[in-house]
Every structure is written in structure tokens, then in C-alpha cells.
PDB file of C-alpha atoms and ligand atoms in Angstrom:
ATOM      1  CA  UNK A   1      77.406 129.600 -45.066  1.00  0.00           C
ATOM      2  CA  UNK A   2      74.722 126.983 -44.886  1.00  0.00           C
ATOM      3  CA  UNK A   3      74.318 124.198 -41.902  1.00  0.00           C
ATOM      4  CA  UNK A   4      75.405 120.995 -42.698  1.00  0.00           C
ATOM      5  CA  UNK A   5      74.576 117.856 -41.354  1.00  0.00           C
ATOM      6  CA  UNK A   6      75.912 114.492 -41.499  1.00  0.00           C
ATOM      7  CA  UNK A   7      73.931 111.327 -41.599  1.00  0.00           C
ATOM      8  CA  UNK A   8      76.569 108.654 -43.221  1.00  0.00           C
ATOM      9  CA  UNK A   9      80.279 108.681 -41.965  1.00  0.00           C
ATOM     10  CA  UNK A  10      82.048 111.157 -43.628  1.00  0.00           C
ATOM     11  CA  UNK A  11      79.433 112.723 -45.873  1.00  0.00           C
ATOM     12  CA  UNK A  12      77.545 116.353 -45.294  1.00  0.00           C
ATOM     13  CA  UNK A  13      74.217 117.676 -46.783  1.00  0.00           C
ATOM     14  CA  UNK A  14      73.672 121.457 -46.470  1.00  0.00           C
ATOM     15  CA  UNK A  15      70.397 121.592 -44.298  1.00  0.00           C
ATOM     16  CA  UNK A  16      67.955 123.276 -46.151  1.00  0.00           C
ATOM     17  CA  UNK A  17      67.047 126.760 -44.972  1.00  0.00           C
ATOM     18  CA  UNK A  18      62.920 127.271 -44.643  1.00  0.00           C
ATOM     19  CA  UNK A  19      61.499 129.995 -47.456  1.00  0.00           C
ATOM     20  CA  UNK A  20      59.275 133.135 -45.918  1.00  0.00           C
ATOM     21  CA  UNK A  21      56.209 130.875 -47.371  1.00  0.00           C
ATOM     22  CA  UNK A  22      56.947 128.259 -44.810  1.00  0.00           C
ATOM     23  CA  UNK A  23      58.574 125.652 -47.428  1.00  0.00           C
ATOM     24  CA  UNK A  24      62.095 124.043 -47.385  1.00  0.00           C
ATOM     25  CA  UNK A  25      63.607 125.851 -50.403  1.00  0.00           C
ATOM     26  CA  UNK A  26      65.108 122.466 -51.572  1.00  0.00           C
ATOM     27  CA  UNK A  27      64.883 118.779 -50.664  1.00  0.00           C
ATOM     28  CA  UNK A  28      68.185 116.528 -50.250  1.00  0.00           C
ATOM     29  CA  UNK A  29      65.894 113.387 -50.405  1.00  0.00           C
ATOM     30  CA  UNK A  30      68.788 111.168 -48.518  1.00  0.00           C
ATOM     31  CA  UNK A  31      68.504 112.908 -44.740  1.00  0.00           C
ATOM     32  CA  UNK A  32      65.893 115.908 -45.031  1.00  0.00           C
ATOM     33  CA  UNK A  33      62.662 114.914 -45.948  1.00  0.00           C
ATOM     34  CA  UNK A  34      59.866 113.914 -43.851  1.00  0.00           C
ATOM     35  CA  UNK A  35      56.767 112.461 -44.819  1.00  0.00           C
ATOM     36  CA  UNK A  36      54.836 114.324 -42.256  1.00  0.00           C
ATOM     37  CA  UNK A  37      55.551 117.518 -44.427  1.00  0.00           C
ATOM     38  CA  UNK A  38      53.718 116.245 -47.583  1.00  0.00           C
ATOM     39  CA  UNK A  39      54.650 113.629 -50.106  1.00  0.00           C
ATOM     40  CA  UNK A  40      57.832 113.220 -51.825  1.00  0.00           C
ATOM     41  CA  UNK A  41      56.793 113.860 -55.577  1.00  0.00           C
ATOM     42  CA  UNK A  42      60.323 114.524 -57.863  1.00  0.00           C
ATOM     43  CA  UNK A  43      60.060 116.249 -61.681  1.00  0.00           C
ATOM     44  CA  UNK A  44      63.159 116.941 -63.624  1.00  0.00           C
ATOM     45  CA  UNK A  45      63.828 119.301 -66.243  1.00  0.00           C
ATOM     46  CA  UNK A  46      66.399 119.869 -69.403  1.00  0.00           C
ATOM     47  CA  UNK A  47      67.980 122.948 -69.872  1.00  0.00           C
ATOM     48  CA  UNK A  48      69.105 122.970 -73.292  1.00  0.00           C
ATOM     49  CA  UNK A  49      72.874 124.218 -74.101  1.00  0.00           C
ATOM     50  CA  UNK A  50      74.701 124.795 -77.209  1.00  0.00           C
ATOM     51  CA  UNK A  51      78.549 125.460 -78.180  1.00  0.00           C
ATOM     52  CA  UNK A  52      78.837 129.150 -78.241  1.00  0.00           C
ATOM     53  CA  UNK A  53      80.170 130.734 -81.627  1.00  0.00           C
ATOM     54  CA  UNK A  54      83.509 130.550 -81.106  1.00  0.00           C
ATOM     55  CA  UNK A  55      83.370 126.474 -79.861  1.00  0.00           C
ATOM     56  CA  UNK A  56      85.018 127.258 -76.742  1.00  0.00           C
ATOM     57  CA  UNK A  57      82.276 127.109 -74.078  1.00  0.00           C
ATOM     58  CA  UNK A  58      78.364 126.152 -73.460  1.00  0.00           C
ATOM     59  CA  UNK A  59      75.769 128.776 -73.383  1.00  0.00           C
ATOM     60  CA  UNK A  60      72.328 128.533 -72.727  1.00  0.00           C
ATOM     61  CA  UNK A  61      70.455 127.722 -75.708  1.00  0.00           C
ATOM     62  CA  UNK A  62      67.289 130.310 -76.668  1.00  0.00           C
ATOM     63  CA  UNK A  63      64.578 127.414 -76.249  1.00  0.00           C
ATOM     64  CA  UNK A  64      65.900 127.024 -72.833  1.00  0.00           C
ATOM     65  CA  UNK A  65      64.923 130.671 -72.135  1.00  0.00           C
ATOM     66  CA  UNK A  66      62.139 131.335 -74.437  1.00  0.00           C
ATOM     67  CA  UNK A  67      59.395 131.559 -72.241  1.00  0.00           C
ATOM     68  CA  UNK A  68      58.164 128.387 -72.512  1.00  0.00           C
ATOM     69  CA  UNK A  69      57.685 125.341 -70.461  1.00  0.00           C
ATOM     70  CA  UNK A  70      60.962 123.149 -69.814  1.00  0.00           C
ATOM     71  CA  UNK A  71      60.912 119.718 -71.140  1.00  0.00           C
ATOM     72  CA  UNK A  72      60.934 117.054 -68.852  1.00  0.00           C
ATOM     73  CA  UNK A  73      63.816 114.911 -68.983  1.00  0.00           C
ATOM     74  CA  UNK A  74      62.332 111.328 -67.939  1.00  0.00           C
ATOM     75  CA  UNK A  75      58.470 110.294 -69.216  1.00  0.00           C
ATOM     76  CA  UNK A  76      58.288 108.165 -66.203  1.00  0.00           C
ATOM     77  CA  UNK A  77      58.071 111.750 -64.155  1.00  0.00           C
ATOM     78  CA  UNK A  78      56.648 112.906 -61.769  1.00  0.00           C
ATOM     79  CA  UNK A  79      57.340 109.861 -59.733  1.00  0.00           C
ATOM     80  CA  UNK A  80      56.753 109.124 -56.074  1.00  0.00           C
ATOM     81  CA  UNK A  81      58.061 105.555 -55.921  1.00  0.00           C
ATOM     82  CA  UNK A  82      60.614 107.016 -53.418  1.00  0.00           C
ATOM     83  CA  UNK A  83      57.756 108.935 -51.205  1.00  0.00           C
ATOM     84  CA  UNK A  84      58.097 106.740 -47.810  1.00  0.00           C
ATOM     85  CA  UNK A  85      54.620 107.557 -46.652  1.00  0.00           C
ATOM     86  CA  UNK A  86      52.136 104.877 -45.844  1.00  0.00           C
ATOM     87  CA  UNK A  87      49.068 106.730 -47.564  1.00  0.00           C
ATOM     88  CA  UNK A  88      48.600 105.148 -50.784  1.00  0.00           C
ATOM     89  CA  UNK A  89      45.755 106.868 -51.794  1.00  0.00           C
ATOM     90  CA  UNK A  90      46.835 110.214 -51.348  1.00  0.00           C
ATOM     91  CA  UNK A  91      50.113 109.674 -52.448  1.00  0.00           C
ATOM     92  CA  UNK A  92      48.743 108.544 -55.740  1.00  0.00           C
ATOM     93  CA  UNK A  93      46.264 112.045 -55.315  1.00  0.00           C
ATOM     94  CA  UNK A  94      49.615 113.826 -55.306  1.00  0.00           C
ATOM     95  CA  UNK A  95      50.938 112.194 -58.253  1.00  0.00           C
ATOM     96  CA  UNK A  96      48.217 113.207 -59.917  1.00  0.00           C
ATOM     97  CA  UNK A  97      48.773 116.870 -59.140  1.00  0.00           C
ATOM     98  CA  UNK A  98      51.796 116.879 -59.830  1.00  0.00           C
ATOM     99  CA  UNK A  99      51.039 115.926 -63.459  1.00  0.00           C
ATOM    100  CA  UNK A 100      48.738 118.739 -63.886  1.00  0.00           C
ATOM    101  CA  UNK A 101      51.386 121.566 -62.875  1.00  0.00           C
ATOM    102  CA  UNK A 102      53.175 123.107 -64.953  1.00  0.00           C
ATOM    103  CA  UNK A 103      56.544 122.621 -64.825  1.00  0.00           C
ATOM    104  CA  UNK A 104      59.009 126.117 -64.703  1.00  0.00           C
ATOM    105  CA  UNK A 105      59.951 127.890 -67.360  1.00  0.00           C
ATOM    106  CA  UNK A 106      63.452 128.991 -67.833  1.00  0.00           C
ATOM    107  CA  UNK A 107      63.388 132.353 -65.878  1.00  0.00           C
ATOM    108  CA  UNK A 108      61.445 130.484 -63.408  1.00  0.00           C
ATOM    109  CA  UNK A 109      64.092 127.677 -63.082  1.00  0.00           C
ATOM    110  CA  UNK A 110      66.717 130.614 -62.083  1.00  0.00           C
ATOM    111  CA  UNK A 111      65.183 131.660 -59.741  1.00  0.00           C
ATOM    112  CA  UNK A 112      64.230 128.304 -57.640  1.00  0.00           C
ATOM    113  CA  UNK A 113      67.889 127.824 -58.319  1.00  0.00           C
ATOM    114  CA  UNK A 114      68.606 131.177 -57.174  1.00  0.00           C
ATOM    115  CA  UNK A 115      66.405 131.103 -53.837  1.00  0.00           C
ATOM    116  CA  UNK A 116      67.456 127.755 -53.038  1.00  0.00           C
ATOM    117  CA  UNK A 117      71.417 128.874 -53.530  1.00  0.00           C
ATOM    118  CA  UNK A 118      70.985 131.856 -51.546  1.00  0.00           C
ATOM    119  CA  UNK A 119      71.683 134.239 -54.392  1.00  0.00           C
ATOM    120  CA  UNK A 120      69.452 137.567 -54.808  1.00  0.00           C
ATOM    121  CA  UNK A 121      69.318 138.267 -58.696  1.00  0.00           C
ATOM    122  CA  UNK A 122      69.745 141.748 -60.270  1.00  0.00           C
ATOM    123  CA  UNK A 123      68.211 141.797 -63.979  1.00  0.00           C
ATOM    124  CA  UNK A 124      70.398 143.766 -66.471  1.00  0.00           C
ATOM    125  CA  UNK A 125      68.948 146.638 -67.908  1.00  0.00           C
ATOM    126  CA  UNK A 126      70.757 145.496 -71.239  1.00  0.00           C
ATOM    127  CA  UNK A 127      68.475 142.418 -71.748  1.00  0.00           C
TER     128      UNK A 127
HETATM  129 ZN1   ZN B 201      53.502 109.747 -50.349  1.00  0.00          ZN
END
């Protein structure tokens, strides 16, 4: 069970656990980040779903798992209008990074979801 912390009365953020490379495995942008650890750049992604056959539930939709890069959901992304540091110029450096890398593909998105959950993944033989 993960830590939590508390920051405004009566709401708790799960403090985010440090990978084996040294990184947080998430950011919760309201009480964990720190400009001291790099800037705050955010991306978001779509993950495309579709009615399964039957019209009873969503599945994940192939072009959400075909290899490919994910869309991004918002052309005003990356952004770093929330980064709180007071370096300009290399805030702007890492904006401009961040718009050269590649965004995760679907497999890739499962497991950053999947490290940052604490789940260990198993791949079916099947698939
Ligand atoms: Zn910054």
C-alpha cells in the first residue's frame, strides 16, 4: 500500500515511490514536484476505445496497440506553463526536448502505467 500524504485538509496524494533508475515513477503535480529535480514538462496521450461486438463494454481499439506512436490529445503539448522554476531559458531548452521525443506507444503506455501502479506484467503466451 502506497504512502500518502496530505497537503490540503482532507485530501491525500499517494507519494510517489522512486524507480531503480533514480526517477519518481509518477508526478502528482499538486504536492510532489520540485523544481530542483528538473522541469515540469506534461504530454498527454489518447488511447483509442471502441464498443466491443456485442455493445456491452469498451475495448481497446487496434490503433491504440498497433505499434505505433500515441496521438497526443492537446496541440498545445508539451507544455511547461505550470513548471515553477525561475530558469527561463532552460525551461524553454526542455520544452524543446520534449517536442523531439517520442511519445509511447501503446505497449509502452502499459507499462509506465504498470510501473507507476505497482503491477509486474506477465505477457500471455496466447497473444
Ligand atoms: Zn522549468
Amino acid at each position: 500500500m502506497p504512502q500518502v500524504s496530505s497537503v490540503q485538509s482532507g485530501t491525500q496524494y499517494p507519494v510517489p515511490e522512486i524507480a531503480p533508475h533514480g526517477s519518481h515513477l509518477y508526478f502528482d503535480s499538486i504536492n510532489e514536484y520540485r523544481p530542483e529535480q528538473g522541469h515540469y514538462v506534461e504530454e498527454s496521450v489518447l488511447v483509442y476505445l471502441r464498443l466491443d461486438d456485442k455493445s456491452e463494454k469498451w475495448i481497446v481499439d487496434g490503433s491504440s496497440i498497433d505499434g505505433c506512436a500515441l496521438d497526443t490529445s492537446n496541440e498545445d503539448y508539451p507544455f511547461n506553463g505550470d513548471c515553477t522554476c525561475e530558469n527561463e531559458e532552460a525551461c524553454t531548452a526542455a520544452l524543446e526536448h520534449a517536442r523531439k521525443t517520442r511519445v509511447p506507444t501503446g505497449d509502452e503506455l502499459m507499462h509506465m502505467l504498470a510501473e507507476a501502479l505497482g503491477y509486474t506484467l506477465t505477457k500471455k503466451e496466447t497473444i
